[in-house]
PDB file of C-alpha atoms in Angstrom:
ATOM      1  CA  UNK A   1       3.641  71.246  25.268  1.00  0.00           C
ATOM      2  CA  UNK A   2       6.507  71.544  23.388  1.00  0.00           C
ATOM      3  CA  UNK A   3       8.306  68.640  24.813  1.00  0.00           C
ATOM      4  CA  UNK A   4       5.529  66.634  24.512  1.00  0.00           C
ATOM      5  CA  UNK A   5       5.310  67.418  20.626  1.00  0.00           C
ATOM      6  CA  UNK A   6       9.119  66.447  20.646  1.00  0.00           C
ATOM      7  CA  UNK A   7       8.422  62.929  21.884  1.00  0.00           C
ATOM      8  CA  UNK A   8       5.588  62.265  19.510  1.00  0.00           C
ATOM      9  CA  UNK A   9       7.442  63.455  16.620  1.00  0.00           C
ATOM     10  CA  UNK A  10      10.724  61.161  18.216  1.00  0.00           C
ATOM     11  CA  UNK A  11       8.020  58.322  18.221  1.00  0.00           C
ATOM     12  CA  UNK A  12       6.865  59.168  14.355  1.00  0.00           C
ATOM     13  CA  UNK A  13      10.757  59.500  13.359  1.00  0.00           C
ATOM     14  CA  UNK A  14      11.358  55.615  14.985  1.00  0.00           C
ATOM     15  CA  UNK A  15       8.208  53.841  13.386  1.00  0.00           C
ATOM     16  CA  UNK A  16       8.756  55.235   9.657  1.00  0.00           C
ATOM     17  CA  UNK A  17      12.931  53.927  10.118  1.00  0.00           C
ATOM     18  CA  UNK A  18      11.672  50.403  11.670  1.00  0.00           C
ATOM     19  CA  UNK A  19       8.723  50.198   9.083  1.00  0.00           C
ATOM     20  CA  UNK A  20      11.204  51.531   6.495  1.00  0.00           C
ATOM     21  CA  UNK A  21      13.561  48.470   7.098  1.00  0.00           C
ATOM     22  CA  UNK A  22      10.656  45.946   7.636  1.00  0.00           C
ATOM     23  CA  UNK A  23       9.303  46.309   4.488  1.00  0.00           C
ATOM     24  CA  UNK A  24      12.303  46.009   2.291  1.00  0.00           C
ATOM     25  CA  UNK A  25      13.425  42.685   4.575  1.00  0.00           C
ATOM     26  CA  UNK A  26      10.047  41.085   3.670  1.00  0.00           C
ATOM     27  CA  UNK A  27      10.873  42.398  -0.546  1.00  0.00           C
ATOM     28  CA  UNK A  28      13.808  41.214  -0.481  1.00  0.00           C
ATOM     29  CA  UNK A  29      12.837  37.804   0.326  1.00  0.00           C
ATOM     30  CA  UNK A  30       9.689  38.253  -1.774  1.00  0.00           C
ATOM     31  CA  UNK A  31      12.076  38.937  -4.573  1.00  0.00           C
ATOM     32  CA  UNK A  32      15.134  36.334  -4.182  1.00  0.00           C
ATOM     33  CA  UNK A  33      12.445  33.713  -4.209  1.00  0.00           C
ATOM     34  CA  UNK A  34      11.020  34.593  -7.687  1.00  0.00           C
ATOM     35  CA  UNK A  35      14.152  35.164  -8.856  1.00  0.00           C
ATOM     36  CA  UNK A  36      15.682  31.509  -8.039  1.00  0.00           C
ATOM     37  CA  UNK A  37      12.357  29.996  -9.905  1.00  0.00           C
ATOM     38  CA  UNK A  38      11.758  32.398 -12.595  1.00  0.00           C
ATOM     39  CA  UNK A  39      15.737  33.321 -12.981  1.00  0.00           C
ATOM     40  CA  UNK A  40      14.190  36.719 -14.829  1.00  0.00           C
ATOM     41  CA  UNK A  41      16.773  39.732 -15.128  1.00  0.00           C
ATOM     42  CA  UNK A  42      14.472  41.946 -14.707  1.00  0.00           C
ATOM     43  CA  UNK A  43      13.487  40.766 -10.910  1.00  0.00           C
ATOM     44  CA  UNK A  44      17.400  40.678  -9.652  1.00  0.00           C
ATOM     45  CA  UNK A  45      17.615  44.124 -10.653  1.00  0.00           C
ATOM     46  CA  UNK A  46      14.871  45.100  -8.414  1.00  0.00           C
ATOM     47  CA  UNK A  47      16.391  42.744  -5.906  1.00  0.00           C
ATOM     48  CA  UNK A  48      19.163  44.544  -6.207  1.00  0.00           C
ATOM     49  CA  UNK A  49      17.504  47.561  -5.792  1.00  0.00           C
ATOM     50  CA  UNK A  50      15.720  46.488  -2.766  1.00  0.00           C
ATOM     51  CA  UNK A  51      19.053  45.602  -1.264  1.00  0.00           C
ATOM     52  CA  UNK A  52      20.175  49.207  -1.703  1.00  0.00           C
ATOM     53  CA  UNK A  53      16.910  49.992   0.089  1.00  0.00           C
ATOM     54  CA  UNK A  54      17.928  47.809   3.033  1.00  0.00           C
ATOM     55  CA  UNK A  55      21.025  49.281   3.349  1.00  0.00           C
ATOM     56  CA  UNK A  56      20.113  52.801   2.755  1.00  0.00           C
ATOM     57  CA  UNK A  57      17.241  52.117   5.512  1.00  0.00           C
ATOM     58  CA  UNK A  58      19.586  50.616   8.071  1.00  0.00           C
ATOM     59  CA  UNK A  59      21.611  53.833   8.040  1.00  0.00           C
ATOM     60  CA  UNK A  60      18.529  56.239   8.101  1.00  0.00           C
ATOM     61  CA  UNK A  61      17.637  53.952  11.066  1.00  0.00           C
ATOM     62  CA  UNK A  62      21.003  54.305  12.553  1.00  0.00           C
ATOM     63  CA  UNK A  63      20.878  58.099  11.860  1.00  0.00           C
ATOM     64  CA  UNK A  64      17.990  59.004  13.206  1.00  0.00           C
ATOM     65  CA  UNK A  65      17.964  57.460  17.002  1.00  0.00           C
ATOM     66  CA  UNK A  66      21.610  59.240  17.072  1.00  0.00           C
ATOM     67  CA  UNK A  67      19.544  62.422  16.044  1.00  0.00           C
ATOM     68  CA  UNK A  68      16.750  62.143  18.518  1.00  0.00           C
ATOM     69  CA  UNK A  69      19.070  62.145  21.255  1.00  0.00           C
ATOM     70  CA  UNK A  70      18.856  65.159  23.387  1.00  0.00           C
ATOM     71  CA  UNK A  71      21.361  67.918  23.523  1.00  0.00           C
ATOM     72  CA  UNK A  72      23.998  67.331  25.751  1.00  0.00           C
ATOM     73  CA  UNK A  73      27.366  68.324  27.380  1.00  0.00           C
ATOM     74  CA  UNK A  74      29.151  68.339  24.040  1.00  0.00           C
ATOM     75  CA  UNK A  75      26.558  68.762  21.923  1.00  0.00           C
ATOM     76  CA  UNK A  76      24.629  71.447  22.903  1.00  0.00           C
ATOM     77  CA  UNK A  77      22.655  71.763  19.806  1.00  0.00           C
ATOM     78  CA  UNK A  78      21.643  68.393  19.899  1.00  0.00           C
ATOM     79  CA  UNK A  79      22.398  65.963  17.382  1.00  0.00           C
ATOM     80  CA  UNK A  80      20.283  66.478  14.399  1.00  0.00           C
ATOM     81  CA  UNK A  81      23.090  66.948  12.089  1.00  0.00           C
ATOM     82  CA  UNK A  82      23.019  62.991  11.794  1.00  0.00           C
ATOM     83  CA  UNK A  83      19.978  63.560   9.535  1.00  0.00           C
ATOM     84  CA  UNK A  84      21.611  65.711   6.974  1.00  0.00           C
ATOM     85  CA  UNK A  85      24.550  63.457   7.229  1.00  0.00           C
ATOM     86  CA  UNK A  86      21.837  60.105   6.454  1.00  0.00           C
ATOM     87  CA  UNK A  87      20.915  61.642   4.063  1.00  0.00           C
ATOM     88  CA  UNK A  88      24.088  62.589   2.034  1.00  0.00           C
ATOM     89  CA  UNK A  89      24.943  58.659   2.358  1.00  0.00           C
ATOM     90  CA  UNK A  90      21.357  57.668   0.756  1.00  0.00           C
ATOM     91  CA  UNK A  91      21.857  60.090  -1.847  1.00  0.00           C
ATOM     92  CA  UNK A  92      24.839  58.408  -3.242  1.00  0.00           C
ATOM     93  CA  UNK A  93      23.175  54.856  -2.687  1.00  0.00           C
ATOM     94  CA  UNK A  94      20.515  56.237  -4.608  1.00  0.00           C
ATOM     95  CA  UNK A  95      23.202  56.963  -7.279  1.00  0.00           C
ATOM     96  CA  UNK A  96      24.987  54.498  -7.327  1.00  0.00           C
ATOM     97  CA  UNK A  97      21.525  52.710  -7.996  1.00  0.00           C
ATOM     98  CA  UNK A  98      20.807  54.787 -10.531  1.00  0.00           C
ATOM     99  CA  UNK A  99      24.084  54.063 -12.680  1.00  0.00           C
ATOM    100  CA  UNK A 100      23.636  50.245 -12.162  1.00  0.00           C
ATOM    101  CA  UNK A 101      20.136  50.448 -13.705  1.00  0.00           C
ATOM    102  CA  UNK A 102      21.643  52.649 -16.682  1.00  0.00           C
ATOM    103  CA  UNK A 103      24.340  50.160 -17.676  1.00  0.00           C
ATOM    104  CA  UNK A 104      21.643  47.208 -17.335  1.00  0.00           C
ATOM    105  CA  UNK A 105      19.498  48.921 -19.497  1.00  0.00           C
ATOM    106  CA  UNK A 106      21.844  49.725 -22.344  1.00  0.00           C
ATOM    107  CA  UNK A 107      22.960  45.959 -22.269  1.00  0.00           C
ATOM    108  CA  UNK A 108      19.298  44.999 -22.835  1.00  0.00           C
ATOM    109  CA  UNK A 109      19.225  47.334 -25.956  1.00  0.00           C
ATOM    110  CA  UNK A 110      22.392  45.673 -27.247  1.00  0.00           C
ATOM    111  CA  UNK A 111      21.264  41.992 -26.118  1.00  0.00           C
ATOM    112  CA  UNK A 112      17.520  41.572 -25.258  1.00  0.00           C
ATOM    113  CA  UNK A 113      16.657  38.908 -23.220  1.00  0.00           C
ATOM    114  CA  UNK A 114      12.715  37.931 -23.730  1.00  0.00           C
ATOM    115  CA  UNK A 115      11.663  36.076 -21.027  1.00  0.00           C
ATOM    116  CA  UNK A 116      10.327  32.828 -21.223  1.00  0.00           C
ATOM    117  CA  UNK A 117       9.050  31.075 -17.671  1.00  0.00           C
ATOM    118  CA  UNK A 118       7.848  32.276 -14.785  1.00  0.00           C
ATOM    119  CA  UNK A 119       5.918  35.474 -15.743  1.00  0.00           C
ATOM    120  CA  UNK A 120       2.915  35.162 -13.245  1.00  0.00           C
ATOM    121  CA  UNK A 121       4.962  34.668 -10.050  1.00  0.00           C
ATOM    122  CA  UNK A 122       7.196  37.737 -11.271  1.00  0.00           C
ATOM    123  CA  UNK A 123       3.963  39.734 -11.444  1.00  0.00           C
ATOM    124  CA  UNK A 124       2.309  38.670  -8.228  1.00  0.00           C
ATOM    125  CA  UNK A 125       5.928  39.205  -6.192  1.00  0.00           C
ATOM    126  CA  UNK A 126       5.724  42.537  -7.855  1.00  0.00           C
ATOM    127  CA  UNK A 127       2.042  43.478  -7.434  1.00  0.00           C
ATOM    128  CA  UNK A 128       2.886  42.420  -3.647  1.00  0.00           C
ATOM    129  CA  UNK A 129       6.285  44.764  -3.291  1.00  0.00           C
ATOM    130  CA  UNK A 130       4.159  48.019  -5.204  1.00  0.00           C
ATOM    131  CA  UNK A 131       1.006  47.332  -2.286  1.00  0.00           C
ATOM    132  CA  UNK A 132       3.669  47.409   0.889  1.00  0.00           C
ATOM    133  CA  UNK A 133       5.819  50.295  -0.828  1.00  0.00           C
ATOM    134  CA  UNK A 134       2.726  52.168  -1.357  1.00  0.00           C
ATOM    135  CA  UNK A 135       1.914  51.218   2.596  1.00  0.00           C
ATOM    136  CA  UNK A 136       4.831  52.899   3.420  1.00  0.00           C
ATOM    137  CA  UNK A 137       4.726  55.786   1.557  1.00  0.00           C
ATOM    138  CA  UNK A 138       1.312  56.420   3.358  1.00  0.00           C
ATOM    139  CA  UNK A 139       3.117  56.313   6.480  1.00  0.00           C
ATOM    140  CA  UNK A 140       6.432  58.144   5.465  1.00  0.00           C
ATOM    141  CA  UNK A 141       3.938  61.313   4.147  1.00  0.00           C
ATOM    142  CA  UNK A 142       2.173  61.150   6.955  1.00  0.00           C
ATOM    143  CA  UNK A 143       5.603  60.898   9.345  1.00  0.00           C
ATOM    144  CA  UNK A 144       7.286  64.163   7.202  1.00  0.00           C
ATOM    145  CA  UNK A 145       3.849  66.463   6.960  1.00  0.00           C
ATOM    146  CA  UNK A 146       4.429  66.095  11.313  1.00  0.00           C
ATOM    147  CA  UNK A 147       8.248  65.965  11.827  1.00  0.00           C
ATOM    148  CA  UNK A 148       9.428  67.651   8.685  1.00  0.00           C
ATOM    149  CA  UNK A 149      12.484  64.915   8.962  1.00  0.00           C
ATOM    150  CA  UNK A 150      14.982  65.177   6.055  1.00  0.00           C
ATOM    151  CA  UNK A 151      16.362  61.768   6.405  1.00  0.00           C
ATOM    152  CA  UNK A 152      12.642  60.277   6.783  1.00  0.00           C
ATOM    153  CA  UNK A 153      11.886  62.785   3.036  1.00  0.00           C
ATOM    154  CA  UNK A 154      15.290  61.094   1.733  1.00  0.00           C
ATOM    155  CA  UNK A 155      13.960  57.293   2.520  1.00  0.00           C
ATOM    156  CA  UNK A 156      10.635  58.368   0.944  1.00  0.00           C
ATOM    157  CA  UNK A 157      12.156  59.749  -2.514  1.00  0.00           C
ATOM    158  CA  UNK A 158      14.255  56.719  -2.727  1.00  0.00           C
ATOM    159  CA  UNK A 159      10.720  54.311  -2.317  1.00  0.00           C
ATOM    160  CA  UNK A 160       8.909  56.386  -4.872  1.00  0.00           C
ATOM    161  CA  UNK A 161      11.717  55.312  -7.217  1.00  0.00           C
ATOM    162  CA  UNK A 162      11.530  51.811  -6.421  1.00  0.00           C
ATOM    163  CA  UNK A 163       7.427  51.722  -6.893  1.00  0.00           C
ATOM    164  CA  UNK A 164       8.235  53.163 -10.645  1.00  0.00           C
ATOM    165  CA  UNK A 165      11.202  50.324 -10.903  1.00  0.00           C
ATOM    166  CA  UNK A 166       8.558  47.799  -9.596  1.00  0.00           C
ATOM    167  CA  UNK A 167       5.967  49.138 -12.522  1.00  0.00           C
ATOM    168  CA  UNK A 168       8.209  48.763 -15.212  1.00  0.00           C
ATOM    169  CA  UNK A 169       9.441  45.298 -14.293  1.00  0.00           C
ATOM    170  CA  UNK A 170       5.618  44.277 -14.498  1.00  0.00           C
ATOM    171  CA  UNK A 171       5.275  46.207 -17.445  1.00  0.00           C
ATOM    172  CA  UNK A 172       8.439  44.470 -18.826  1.00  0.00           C
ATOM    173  CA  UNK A 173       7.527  40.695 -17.639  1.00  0.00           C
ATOM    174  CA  UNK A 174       3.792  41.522 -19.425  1.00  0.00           C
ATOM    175  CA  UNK A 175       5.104  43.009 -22.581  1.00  0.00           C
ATOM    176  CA  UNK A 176       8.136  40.850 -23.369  1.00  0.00           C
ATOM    177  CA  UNK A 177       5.454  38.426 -23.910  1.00  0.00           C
ATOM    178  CA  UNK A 178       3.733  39.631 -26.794  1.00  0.00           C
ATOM    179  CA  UNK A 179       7.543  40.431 -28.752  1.00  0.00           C
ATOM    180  CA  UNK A 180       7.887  44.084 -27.516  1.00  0.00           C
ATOM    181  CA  UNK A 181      11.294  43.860 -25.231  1.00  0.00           C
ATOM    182  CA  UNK A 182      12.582  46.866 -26.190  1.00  0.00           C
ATOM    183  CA  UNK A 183      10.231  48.454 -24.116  1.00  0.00           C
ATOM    184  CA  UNK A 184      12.006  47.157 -20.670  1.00  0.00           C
ATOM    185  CA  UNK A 185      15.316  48.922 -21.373  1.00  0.00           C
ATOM    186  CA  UNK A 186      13.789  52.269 -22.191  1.00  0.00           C
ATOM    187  CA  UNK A 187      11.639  52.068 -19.453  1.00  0.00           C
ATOM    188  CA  UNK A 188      14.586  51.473 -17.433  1.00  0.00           C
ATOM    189  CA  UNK A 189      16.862  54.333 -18.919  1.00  0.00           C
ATOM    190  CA  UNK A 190      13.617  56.735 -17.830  1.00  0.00           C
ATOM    191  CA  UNK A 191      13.435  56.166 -14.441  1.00  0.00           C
ATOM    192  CA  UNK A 192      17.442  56.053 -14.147  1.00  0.00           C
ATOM    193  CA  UNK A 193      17.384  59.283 -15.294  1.00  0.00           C
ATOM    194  CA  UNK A 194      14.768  60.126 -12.754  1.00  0.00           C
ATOM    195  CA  UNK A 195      16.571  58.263 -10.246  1.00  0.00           C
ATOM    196  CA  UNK A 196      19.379  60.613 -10.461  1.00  0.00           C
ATOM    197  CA  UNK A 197      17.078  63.713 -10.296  1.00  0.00           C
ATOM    198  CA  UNK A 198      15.985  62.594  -6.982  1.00  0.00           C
ATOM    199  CA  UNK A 199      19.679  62.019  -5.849  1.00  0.00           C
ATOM    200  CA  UNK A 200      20.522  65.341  -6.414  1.00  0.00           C
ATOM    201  CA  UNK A 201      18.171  67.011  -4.660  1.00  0.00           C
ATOM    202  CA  UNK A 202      18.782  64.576  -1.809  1.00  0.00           C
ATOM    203  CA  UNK A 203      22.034  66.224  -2.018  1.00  0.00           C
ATOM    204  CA  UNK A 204      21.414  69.149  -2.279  1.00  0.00           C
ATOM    205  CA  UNK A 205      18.662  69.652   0.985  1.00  0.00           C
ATOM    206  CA  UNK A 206      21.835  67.521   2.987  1.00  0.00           C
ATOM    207  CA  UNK A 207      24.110  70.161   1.935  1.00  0.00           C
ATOM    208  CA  UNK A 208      21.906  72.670   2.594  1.00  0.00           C
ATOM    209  CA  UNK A 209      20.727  71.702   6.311  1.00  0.00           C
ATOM    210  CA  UNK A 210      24.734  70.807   7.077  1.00  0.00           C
ATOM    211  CA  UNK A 211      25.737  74.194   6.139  1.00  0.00           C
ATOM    212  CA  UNK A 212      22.827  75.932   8.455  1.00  0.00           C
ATOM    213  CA  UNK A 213      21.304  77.361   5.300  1.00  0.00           C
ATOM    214  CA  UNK A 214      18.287  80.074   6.221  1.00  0.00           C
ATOM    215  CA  UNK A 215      15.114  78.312   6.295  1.00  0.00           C
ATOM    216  CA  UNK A 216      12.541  79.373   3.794  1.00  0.00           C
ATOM    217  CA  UNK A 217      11.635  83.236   3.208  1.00  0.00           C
ATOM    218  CA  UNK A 218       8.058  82.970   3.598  1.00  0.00           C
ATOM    219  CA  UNK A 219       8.892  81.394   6.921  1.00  0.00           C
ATOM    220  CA  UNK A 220      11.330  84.312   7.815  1.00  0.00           C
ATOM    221  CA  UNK A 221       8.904  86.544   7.099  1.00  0.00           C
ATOM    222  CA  UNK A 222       6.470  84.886   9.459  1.00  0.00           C
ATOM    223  CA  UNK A 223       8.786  85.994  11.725  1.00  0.00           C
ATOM    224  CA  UNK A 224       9.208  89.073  10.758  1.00  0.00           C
ATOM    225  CA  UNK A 225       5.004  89.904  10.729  1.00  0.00           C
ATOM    226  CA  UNK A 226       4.965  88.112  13.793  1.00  0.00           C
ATOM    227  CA  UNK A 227       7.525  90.248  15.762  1.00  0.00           C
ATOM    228  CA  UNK A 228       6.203  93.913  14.185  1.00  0.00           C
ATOM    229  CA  UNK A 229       2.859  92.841  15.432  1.00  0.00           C
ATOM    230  CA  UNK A 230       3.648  93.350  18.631  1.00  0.00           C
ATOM    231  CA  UNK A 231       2.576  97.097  19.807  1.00  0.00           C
ATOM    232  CA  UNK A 232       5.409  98.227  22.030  1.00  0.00           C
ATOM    233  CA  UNK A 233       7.713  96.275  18.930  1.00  0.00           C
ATOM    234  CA  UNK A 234       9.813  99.107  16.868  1.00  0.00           C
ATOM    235  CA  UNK A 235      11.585  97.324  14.704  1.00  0.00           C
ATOM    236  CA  UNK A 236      13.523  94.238  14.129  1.00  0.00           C
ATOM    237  CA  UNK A 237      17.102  93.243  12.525  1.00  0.00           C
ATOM    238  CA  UNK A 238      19.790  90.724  12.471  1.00  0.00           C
ATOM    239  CA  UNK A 239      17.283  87.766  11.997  1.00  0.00           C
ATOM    240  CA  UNK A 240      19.313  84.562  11.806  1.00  0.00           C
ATOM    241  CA  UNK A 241      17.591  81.172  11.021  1.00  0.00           C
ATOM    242  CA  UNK A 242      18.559  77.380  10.307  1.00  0.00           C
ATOM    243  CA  UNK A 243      17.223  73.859  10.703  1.00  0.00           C
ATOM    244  CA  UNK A 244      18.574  71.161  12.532  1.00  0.00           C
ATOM    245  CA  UNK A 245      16.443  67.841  12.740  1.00  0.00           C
ATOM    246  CA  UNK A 246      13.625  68.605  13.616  1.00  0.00           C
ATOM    247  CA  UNK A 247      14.266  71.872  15.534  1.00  0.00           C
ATOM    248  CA  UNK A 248      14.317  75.089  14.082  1.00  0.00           C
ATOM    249  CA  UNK A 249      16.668  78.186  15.766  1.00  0.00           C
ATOM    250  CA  UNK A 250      15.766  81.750  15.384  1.00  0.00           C
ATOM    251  CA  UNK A 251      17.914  84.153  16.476  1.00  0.00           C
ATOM    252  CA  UNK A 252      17.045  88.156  16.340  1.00  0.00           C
ATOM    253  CA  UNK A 253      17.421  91.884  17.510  1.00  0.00           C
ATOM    254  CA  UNK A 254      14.107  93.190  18.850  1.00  0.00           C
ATOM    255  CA  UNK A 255      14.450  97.128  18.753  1.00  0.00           C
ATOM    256  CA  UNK A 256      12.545  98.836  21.322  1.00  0.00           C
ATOM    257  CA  UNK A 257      11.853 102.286  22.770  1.00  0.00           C
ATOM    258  CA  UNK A 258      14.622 103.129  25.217  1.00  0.00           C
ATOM    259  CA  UNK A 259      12.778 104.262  27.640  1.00  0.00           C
ATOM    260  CA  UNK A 260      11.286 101.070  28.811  1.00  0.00           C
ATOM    261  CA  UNK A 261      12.789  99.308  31.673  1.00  0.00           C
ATOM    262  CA  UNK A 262      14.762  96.048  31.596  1.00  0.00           C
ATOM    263  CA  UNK A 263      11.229  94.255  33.098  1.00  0.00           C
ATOM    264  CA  UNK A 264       9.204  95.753  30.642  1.00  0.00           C
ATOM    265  CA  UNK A 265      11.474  95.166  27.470  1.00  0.00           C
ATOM    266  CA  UNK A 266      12.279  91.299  28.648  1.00  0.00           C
ATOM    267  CA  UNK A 267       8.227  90.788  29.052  1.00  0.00           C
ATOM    268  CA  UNK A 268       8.372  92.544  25.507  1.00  0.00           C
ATOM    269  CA  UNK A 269      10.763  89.909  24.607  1.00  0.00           C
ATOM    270  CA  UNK A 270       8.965  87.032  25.857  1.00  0.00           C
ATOM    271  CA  UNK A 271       5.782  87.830  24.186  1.00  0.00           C
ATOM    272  CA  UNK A 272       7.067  88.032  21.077  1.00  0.00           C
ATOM    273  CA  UNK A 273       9.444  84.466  21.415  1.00  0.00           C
ATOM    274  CA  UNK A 274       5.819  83.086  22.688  1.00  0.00           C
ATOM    275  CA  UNK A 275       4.391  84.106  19.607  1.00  0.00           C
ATOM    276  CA  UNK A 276       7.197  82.737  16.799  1.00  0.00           C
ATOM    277  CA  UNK A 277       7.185  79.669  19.182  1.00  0.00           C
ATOM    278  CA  UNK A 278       3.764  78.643  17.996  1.00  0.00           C
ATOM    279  CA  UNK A 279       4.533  79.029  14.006  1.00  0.00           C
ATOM    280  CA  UNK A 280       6.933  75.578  14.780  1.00  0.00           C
ATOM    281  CA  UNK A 281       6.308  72.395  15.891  1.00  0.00           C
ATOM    282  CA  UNK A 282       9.635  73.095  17.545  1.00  0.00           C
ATOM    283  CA  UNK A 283      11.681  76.218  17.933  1.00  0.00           C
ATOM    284  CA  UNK A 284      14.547  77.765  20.037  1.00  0.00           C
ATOM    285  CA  UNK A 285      13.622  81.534  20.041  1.00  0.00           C
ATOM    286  CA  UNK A 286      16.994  84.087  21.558  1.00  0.00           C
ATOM    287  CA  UNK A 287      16.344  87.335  21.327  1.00  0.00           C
ATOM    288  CA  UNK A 288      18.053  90.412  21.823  1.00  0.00           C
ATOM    289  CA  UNK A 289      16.387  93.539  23.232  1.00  0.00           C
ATOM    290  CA  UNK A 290      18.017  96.866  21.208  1.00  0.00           C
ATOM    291  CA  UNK A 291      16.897 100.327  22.032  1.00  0.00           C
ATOM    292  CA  UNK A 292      15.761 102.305  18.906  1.00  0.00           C
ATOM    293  CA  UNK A 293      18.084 104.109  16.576  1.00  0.00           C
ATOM    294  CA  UNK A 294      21.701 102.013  18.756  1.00  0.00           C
ATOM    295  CA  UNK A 295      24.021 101.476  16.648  1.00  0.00           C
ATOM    296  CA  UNK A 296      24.915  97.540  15.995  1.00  0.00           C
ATOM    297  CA  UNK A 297      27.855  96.754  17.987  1.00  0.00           C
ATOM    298  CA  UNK A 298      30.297  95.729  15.625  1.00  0.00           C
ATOM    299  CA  UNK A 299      31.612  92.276  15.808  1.00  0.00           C
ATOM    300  CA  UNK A 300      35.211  91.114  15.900  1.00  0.00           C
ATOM    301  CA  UNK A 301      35.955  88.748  12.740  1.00  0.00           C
ATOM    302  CA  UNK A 302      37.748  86.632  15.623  1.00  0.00           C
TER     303      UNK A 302
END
């Protein structure tokens, strides 16, 4: 069962990267084209943008079939730190992004540039990029509600950006029209500043899934109601948790009356691993069988 959900979520994880670079291939050349005829500022910038995207893409794509790969000799974990590791690199893509739009915008305040041709095929390349970013979005959501993938949630962020970038280049094409271009620039500052919201908590989840941070408390305390529920369970400590890909480890101290023999406490143990097995998609469950009131064994610091 639980090998099965691996390859389905495997398969999720490698259609959201391919459909991820896809669509910003076919913007790009959506984009370049009403650029060279329109020659609008506005529409390199998101050109550029979409570039980033392509980039930032290919190494999600990269990232990911490294993660999928199972666990072997030398990795015995498996390899889902590449996620984390995607993830850090699209964060500073997504910054660098970010601080190009910001010094674009505060040259339009200083020098607007109304534009003057080429207006309706701006607007239809950009209707066209917001309806396939939106398409993938759909997908993405759908991919990270079933895999939980941090590089997939990274990719996502960074496309929610561009569908506000593509909004206020239509808004900017439509307005600059009627005498209002001072409307593009501060449009532009706003979702910069955004931008860079969105980077940093890119950056922060990376940092936090690279340095094996505790997974959430409600989910601990699954855990923990899940492991007391048992009837032969006294008591529980030393519950350690982190996240890597898609894979969640658990490890724990299941305390138990001493007078139960080895076979009885390991079906004891099984039970209860059974049981936190089924809160995750996918788990590794160790557990340790204590008897009540043992003292921890202290650990070396070696």
């Amino acid at each position: 069962m639980l090998r099965s959900q691996y390859f389905n979520n495997a398969t999720l994880m490698r259609i959201a990267s391919y459909a991820s670079v896809v669509t910003a291939l076919m913007l790009i050349i959506a984009k370049l084209l009403a650029w060279y005829i329109s020659d609008s500022l506005s529409i390199l910038a998101s050109l550029i943008d979409s570039s980033l995207d392509l980039l930032a893409s290919l190494v999600n794509l990269l990232a990911i079939r490294h993660a999928l790969q199972p666990a072997d000799k030398e990795h015995r974990f498996g390899h889902g730190k590449a996620e984390p590791l995607a993830a850090l690199g699209q964060s500073m893509f997504i910054t660098g992004s970010a601080i190009m739009l910001l010094f674009q915008a505060s040259g339009r305040v200083i020098h607007p540039q109304p534009l003057t041709s080429g207006v309706q095929l701006g607007v239809g390349v950009m209707l066209f990029s917001i309806l396939a970013t939106i398409g993938l979005l759909l997908l993405q959501r759908y991919v990270i509600h079933k895999t939980n993938s941090a590089a997939i949630r990274a990719d996502s962020l960074h496309y929610r950006s561009d569908l506000l970038i593509n909004l206020s280049v239509i808004t900017a094409l439509l307005l600059t029209q009627y005498g209002l271009i001072w409307l593009d620039p501060v449009m532009a500052i706003c979702i910069a500043i955004y931008v860079l919201f969105s980077a940093w908590r890119i950056l922060k989840d990376a940092i936090d899934l690279l340095m094996d941070h505790e997974i959430t408390d409600a989910e601990r305390q699954q855990i923990f109601d899940v492991a007391l529920n048992h009837p032969l369970t006294k008591g529980i400590h030393d519950l350690r948790t982190r996240r890597s890909g898609t894979t969640v480890f658990i490890q724990l101290h299941l305390e138990l009356d001493p007078q139960l023999s080895l076979q009885k406490a390991h079906d004891v143990s099984n039970e209860v691993s059974r049981e936190i097995l089924g809160l995750f998609d996918e788990a590794e469950v160790i557990i340790h069988q204590d008897p009540l009131n043992d003292e921890p064994i202290e650990q070396s610091p070696a």
